[in-house]
Amino acid sequence: MTKFIFVTGGVVSSLGKGIAASSLGALLQARGYSVRLRKLDPYLNVDPGTMSPLQHGEVYVTEDGTETDLDLGHYERFTGVCAHASDSTTTGKIYSTVLTKERRGDYLGATIQVVPHIIDEIKAFITAGLTGEDFIICEIGGTVGDIEGLPFLEAIRQLSNDLGRENTLFVHLTLLPYIAAAGELKTKPTQHSVKELLSFGIQPDILLCRSDRPISQEAKQKLGLFCNVRPERVIEAQDIDTIYQVPVSYHQEGLDLQVCRYFGLEAKENLDLSKWHTVADRIRHPDGQVNIAIVGKYVQLLDAYKSLSEALIHAGIANNVHVKLHWLDAADAGNFQDGLAGMQGILVPGGFGERGIEGKLRAIRIAREKKIPYLGICLGMQLAVIEAARNLAGLTEASSTEFGPTLDPIVGMMTEWMDGKMLHQRSQEGDLGGTMRLGAYPCDIKEGSLAHKIYGATSIYERHRHRYEVNMTYHDRLESVGLHFTGLSPDRQLPEIIERQDHPWFVGVQFHPELKSRPFDPHPLFVSFVAAAIHQERLV
Ligand code: GLN
C-alpha cells in the first residue's frame, strides 16, 4: 500500500520545505522506491498563474500545462518524475471545486461547510489518481499556525486516521536559531511549533532541524524529550553550499533510514548516491568561470527565475565551469554598456508587460552587433524579432500588441491554434487565468540549423507559457535580414525557434527550456549556450 509522508514547516517560512521534500524523494528513489510529490498551497489564488513573480517567485509549468508553485520544479529536478495537474492545489482551487459542485447541486441540499466538505476535497486531492507509487510526499505550504493552513492540517490529521498511522508519517521542518550571546542553538521555537501542531492533533514523527552549525546530541535529546520524538528522529539539516548536496547530507544524518524504519521497511545501510556526489563535486570544483548577463525585470527576487538559474547551473556542471550570473534590471535606465562589460553571454528571459522592454531591446542589439552569444527565452525571443525588425528590416514601428496598438504587430495575440488534432481557442477578452498557451507542444526543427545540431533531433516537445506569438506574416522580411525561423509548430503557423547564421550563437525560443533541465540531464540549449559563451572571444 502507498505510504504518505506529510511535510509541514514551523518557526519561520523559507526554510526550504520544497528542497527537503524533494531530497527525501530522491533518497527513497535511491532505495528503489517509486515516489510522487504533491504540493498544497494555502493561498486563495486558484493557481499562481496570475501572481506577480516578485511576490510569489517563478510560476512552474508542468508538461500538461498546469501553472504551479516553483517547488514543483525542485520536485522534478530532484526526482526526474514529471508533475501533473493533480500534483498541485491551492485553497482557491479547492473552494472553487466545492463551490462548482454546490452550484450543480451535487451535495443534494446539504449545508456546505469547511468540515466536512472542504476537508474532504483536500483529502480527495491527496489520495486521487495514484498509480501504485510506494510513497506520496505531500508538502503543505506556509508555516504551522497560519490561519489559511488550518484546513490542510485538519485534512492530513484525518487522513492519518483514515489510512492508519502505520501508513502515514509527519515530518516537521523547523529552525534552531543560534543566539550568539548564549553561545547556543535554541530549541524553544521548535518546541512551540510542535506544540502548535499538537493542538491540531498532529504528532510529528520526524523533526528536520535547519541550523547554521552542528546540532549537539544534547540538543537532540532535549528536542526529543519535549517534542515526543525519538532523538534519532531529530535530524540535523545544516546549511549547505549547494542544494544538490542536500540529499547526501540528509542521508548521512539518517533521514531515509528513519523513514524506512518507521514504516517497517527493510533499509540497507549503504546507498549509491554517487551521482549526487559527482554533481556537488562538479559545482564545488569547476574548471574556470563564465560570465552570463541576465537582463530581466524581476531581478529583485531571484526566485522569479528559479528554473532558469538552475538550468544554467546544470549547463555549468556539463561544461565543468562555474556560471556566474549577473542580474541586470532591464527597467533601470542606467548604462547597459557598463553592466554588460566583460559578459560572455547575454540572456533575456521570459516576462510580461511593457516595463523594461527598451532595456532588453538594447541588450539584444548589443549581443547581435558585438556577436556575443545570445539566448532569448519566450519574451526574449519575441524581442529579438522586434529588434531585428526595427533595426535591420526598417520596420521602425514594429512591436508586440502586448505593449499597445502598433502599425507593425510583429508579435500578436493568437486566438486559435492546433494541438495535434485539437483546436484551442481563446478570446481577447478572456480572463487572465485562461488565455495562455500552456504546457508541452511539439516543434519541428529545420535540418542543418543550429537548433538541429543542438537538439540532435528534428522534432521536440517543449513547455510553453505565453499569450502572444511571432507573426508569420513577417516571415519573409525577417528571413531576408538574417533572422531564420528554424523551429515551427507542425502546422507551420507558430514560430518556435529563431536563429542567426551570421552570428556565433544567437537563438531565441518561444518556449521555456529551463523547465525541463535537470542536474543529471542538463538541457542541450543551455549546455550549448554556455559552451558558446566559454569559447567566444569578443567581449562587450
Ligand atoms: N509576455 C509574452 C507573452 O505572453 C511572453 C511571455 C513569457 O515570456 N513567458 O507572449
JSON list of N, CA and C in Angstrom, two decimals, residues 309-332:
[
{"chain": "A", "resi": 309, "resn": "SER", "atom": "N", "xyz": [17.97, 29.83, -13.29]},
{"chain": "A", "resi": 309, "resn": "SER", "atom": "CA", "xyz": [19.28, 29.76, -12.63]},
{"chain": "A", "resi": 309, "resn": "SER", "atom": "C", "xyz": [19.74, 28.32, -12.50]},
{"chain": "A", "resi": 310, "resn": "GLU", "atom": "N", "xyz": [18.78, 27.44, -12.19]},
{"chain": "A", "resi": 310, "resn": "GLU", "atom": "CA", "xyz": [19.17, 26.03, -12.04]},
{"chain": "A", "resi": 310, "resn": "GLU", "atom": "C", "xyz": [19.64, 25.46, -13.38]},
{"chain": "A", "resi": 311, "resn": "ALA", "atom": "N", "xyz": [18.93, 25.80, -14.47]},
{"chain": "A", "resi": 311, "resn": "ALA", "atom": "CA", "xyz": [19.32, 25.28, -15.79]},
{"chain": "A", "resi": 311, "resn": "ALA", "atom": "C", "xyz": [20.73, 25.75, -16.14]},
{"chain": "A", "resi": 312, "resn": "LEU", "atom": "N", "xyz": [21.06, 26.97, -15.75]},
{"chain": "A", "resi": 312, "resn": "LEU", "atom": "CA", "xyz": [22.41, 27.48, -16.05]},
{"chain": "A", "resi": 312, "resn": "LEU", "atom": "C", "xyz": [23.44, 26.78, -15.16]},
{"chain": "A", "resi": 313, "resn": "ILE", "atom": "N", "xyz": [23.06, 26.46, -13.94]},
{"chain": "A", "resi": 313, "resn": "ILE", "atom": "CA", "xyz": [23.97, 25.69, -13.08]},
{"chain": "A", "resi": 313, "resn": "ILE", "atom": "C", "xyz": [24.20, 24.31, -13.71]},
{"chain": "A", "resi": 314, "resn": "HIS", "atom": "N", "xyz": [23.11, 23.69, -14.20]},
{"chain": "A", "resi": 314, "resn": "HIS", "atom": "CA", "xyz": [23.26, 22.37, -14.83]},
{"chain": "A", "resi": 314, "resn": "HIS", "atom": "C", "xyz": [24.19, 22.45, -16.05]},
{"chain": "A", "resi": 315, "resn": "ALA", "atom": "N", "xyz": [24.02, 23.54, -16.82]},
{"chain": "A", "resi": 315, "resn": "ALA", "atom": "CA", "xyz": [24.87, 23.69, -18.01]},
{"chain": "A", "resi": 315, "resn": "ALA", "atom": "C", "xyz": [26.31, 23.90, -17.59]},
{"chain": "A", "resi": 316, "resn": "GLY", "atom": "N", "xyz": [26.52, 24.57, -16.46]},
{"chain": "A", "resi": 316, "resn": "GLY", "atom": "CA", "xyz": [27.87, 24.75, -15.92]},
{"chain": "A", "resi": 316, "resn": "GLY", "atom": "C", "xyz": [28.47, 23.41, -15.51]},
{"chain": "A", "resi": 317, "resn": "ILE", "atom": "N", "xyz": [27.64, 22.57, -14.89]},
{"chain": "A", "resi": 317, "resn": "ILE", "atom": "CA", "xyz": [28.11, 21.23, -14.49]},
{"chain": "A", "resi": 317, "resn": "ILE", "atom": "C", "xyz": [28.56, 20.48, -15.74]},
{"chain": "A", "resi": 318, "resn": "ALA", "atom": "N", "xyz": [27.73, 20.55, -16.80]},
{"chain": "A", "resi": 318, "resn": "ALA", "atom": "CA", "xyz": [28.03, 19.81, -18.03]},
{"chain": "A", "resi": 318, "resn": "ALA", "atom": "C", "xyz": [29.30, 20.32, -18.69]},
{"chain": "A", "resi": 319, "resn": "ASN", "atom": "N", "xyz": [29.55, 21.63, -18.56]},
{"chain": "A", "resi": 319, "resn": "ASN", "atom": "CA", "xyz": [30.75, 22.21, -19.19]},
{"chain": "A", "resi": 319, "resn": "ASN", "atom": "C", "xyz": [31.92, 22.33, -18.22]},
{"chain": "A", "resi": 320, "resn": "ASN", "atom": "N", "xyz": [31.68, 21.88, -17.00]},
{"chain": "A", "resi": 320, "resn": "ASN", "atom": "CA", "xyz": [32.72, 21.95, -15.96]},
{"chain": "A", "resi": 320, "resn": "ASN", "atom": "C", "xyz": [33.19, 23.38, -15.65]},
{"chain": "A", "resi": 321, "resn": "VAL", "atom": "N", "xyz": [32.27, 24.32, -15.65]},
{"chain": "A", "resi": 321, "resn": "VAL", "atom": "CA", "xyz": [32.61, 25.70, -15.28]},
{"chain": "A", "resi": 321, "resn": "VAL", "atom": "C", "xyz": [31.60, 26.22, -14.26]},
{"chain": "A", "resi": 322, "resn": "HIS", "atom": "N", "xyz": [32.02, 27.27, -13.59]},
{"chain": "A", "resi": 322, "resn": "HIS", "atom": "CA", "xyz": [31.07, 27.96, -12.73]},
{"chain": "A", "resi": 322, "resn": "HIS", "atom": "C", "xyz": [30.40, 29.05, -13.57]},
{"chain": "A", "resi": 323, "resn": "VAL", "atom": "N", "xyz": [29.08, 28.99, -13.67]},
{"chain": "A", "resi": 323, "resn": "VAL", "atom": "CA", "xyz": [28.38, 30.01, -14.45]},
{"chain": "A", "resi": 323, "resn": "VAL", "atom": "C", "xyz": [28.03, 31.15, -13.50]},
{"chain": "A", "resi": 324, "resn": "LYS", "atom": "N", "xyz": [28.74, 32.25, -13.67]},
{"chain": "A", "resi": 324, "resn": "LYS", "atom": "CA", "xyz": [28.47, 33.40, -12.79]},
{"chain": "A", "resi": 324, "resn": "LYS", "atom": "C", "xyz": [27.37, 34.23, -13.43]},
{"chain": "A", "resi": 325, "resn": "LEU", "atom": "N", "xyz": [26.27, 34.36, -12.69]},
{"chain": "A", "resi": 325, "resn": "LEU", "atom": "CA", "xyz": [25.12, 35.08, -13.23]},
{"chain": "A", "resi": 325, "resn": "LEU", "atom": "C", "xyz": [25.16, 36.54, -12.80]},
{"chain": "A", "resi": 326, "resn": "HIS", "atom": "N", "xyz": [25.01, 37.43, -13.76]},
{"chain": "A", "resi": 326, "resn": "HIS", "atom": "CA", "xyz": [24.98, 38.87, -13.48]},
{"chain": "A", "resi": 326, "resn": "HIS", "atom": "C", "xyz": [23.58, 39.35, -13.81]},
{"chain": "A", "resi": 327, "resn": "TRP", "atom": "N", "xyz": [22.83, 39.72, -12.78]},
{"chain": "A", "resi": 327, "resn": "TRP", "atom": "CA", "xyz": [21.43, 40.09, -12.98]},
{"chain": "A", "resi": 327, "resn": "TRP", "atom": "C", "xyz": [21.35, 41.57, -13.27]},
{"chain": "A", "resi": 328, "resn": "LEU", "atom": "N", "xyz": [20.85, 41.93, -14.43]},
{"chain": "A", "resi": 328, "resn": "LEU", "atom": "CA", "xyz": [20.73, 43.35, -14.79]},
{"chain": "A", "resi": 328, "resn": "LEU", "atom": "C", "xyz": [19.25, 43.71, -14.89]},
{"chain": "A", "resi": 329, "resn": "ASP", "atom": "N", "xyz": [18.88, 44.80, -14.23]},
{"chain": "A", "resi": 329, "resn": "ASP", "atom": "CA", "xyz": [17.49, 45.22, -14.25]},
{"chain": "A", "resi": 329, "resn": "ASP", "atom": "C", "xyz": [17.20, 45.96, -15.55]},
{"chain": "A", "resi": 330, "resn": "ALA", "atom": "N", "xyz": [16.36, 45.36, -16.38]},
{"chain": "A", "resi": 330, "resn": "ALA", "atom": "CA", "xyz": [16.07, 45.94, -17.70]},
{"chain": "A", "resi": 330, "resn": "ALA", "atom": "C", "xyz": [15.35, 47.27, -17.59]},
{"chain": "A", "resi": 331, "resn": "ALA", "atom": "N", "xyz": [14.65, 47.47, -16.46]},
{"chain": "A", "resi": 331, "resn": "ALA", "atom": "CA", "xyz": [13.88, 48.70, -16.31]},
{"chain": "A", "resi": 331, "resn": "ALA", "atom": "C", "xyz": [14.75, 49.84, -15.78]},
{"chain": "A", "resi": 332, "resn": "ASP", "atom": "N", "xyz": [15.96, 49.51, -15.37]},
{"chain": "A", "resi": 332, "resn": "ASP", "atom": "CA", "xyz": [16.86, 50.51, -14.85]},
{"chain": "A", "resi": 332, "resn": "ASP", "atom": "C", "xyz": [17.48, 51.23, -16.05]}
]
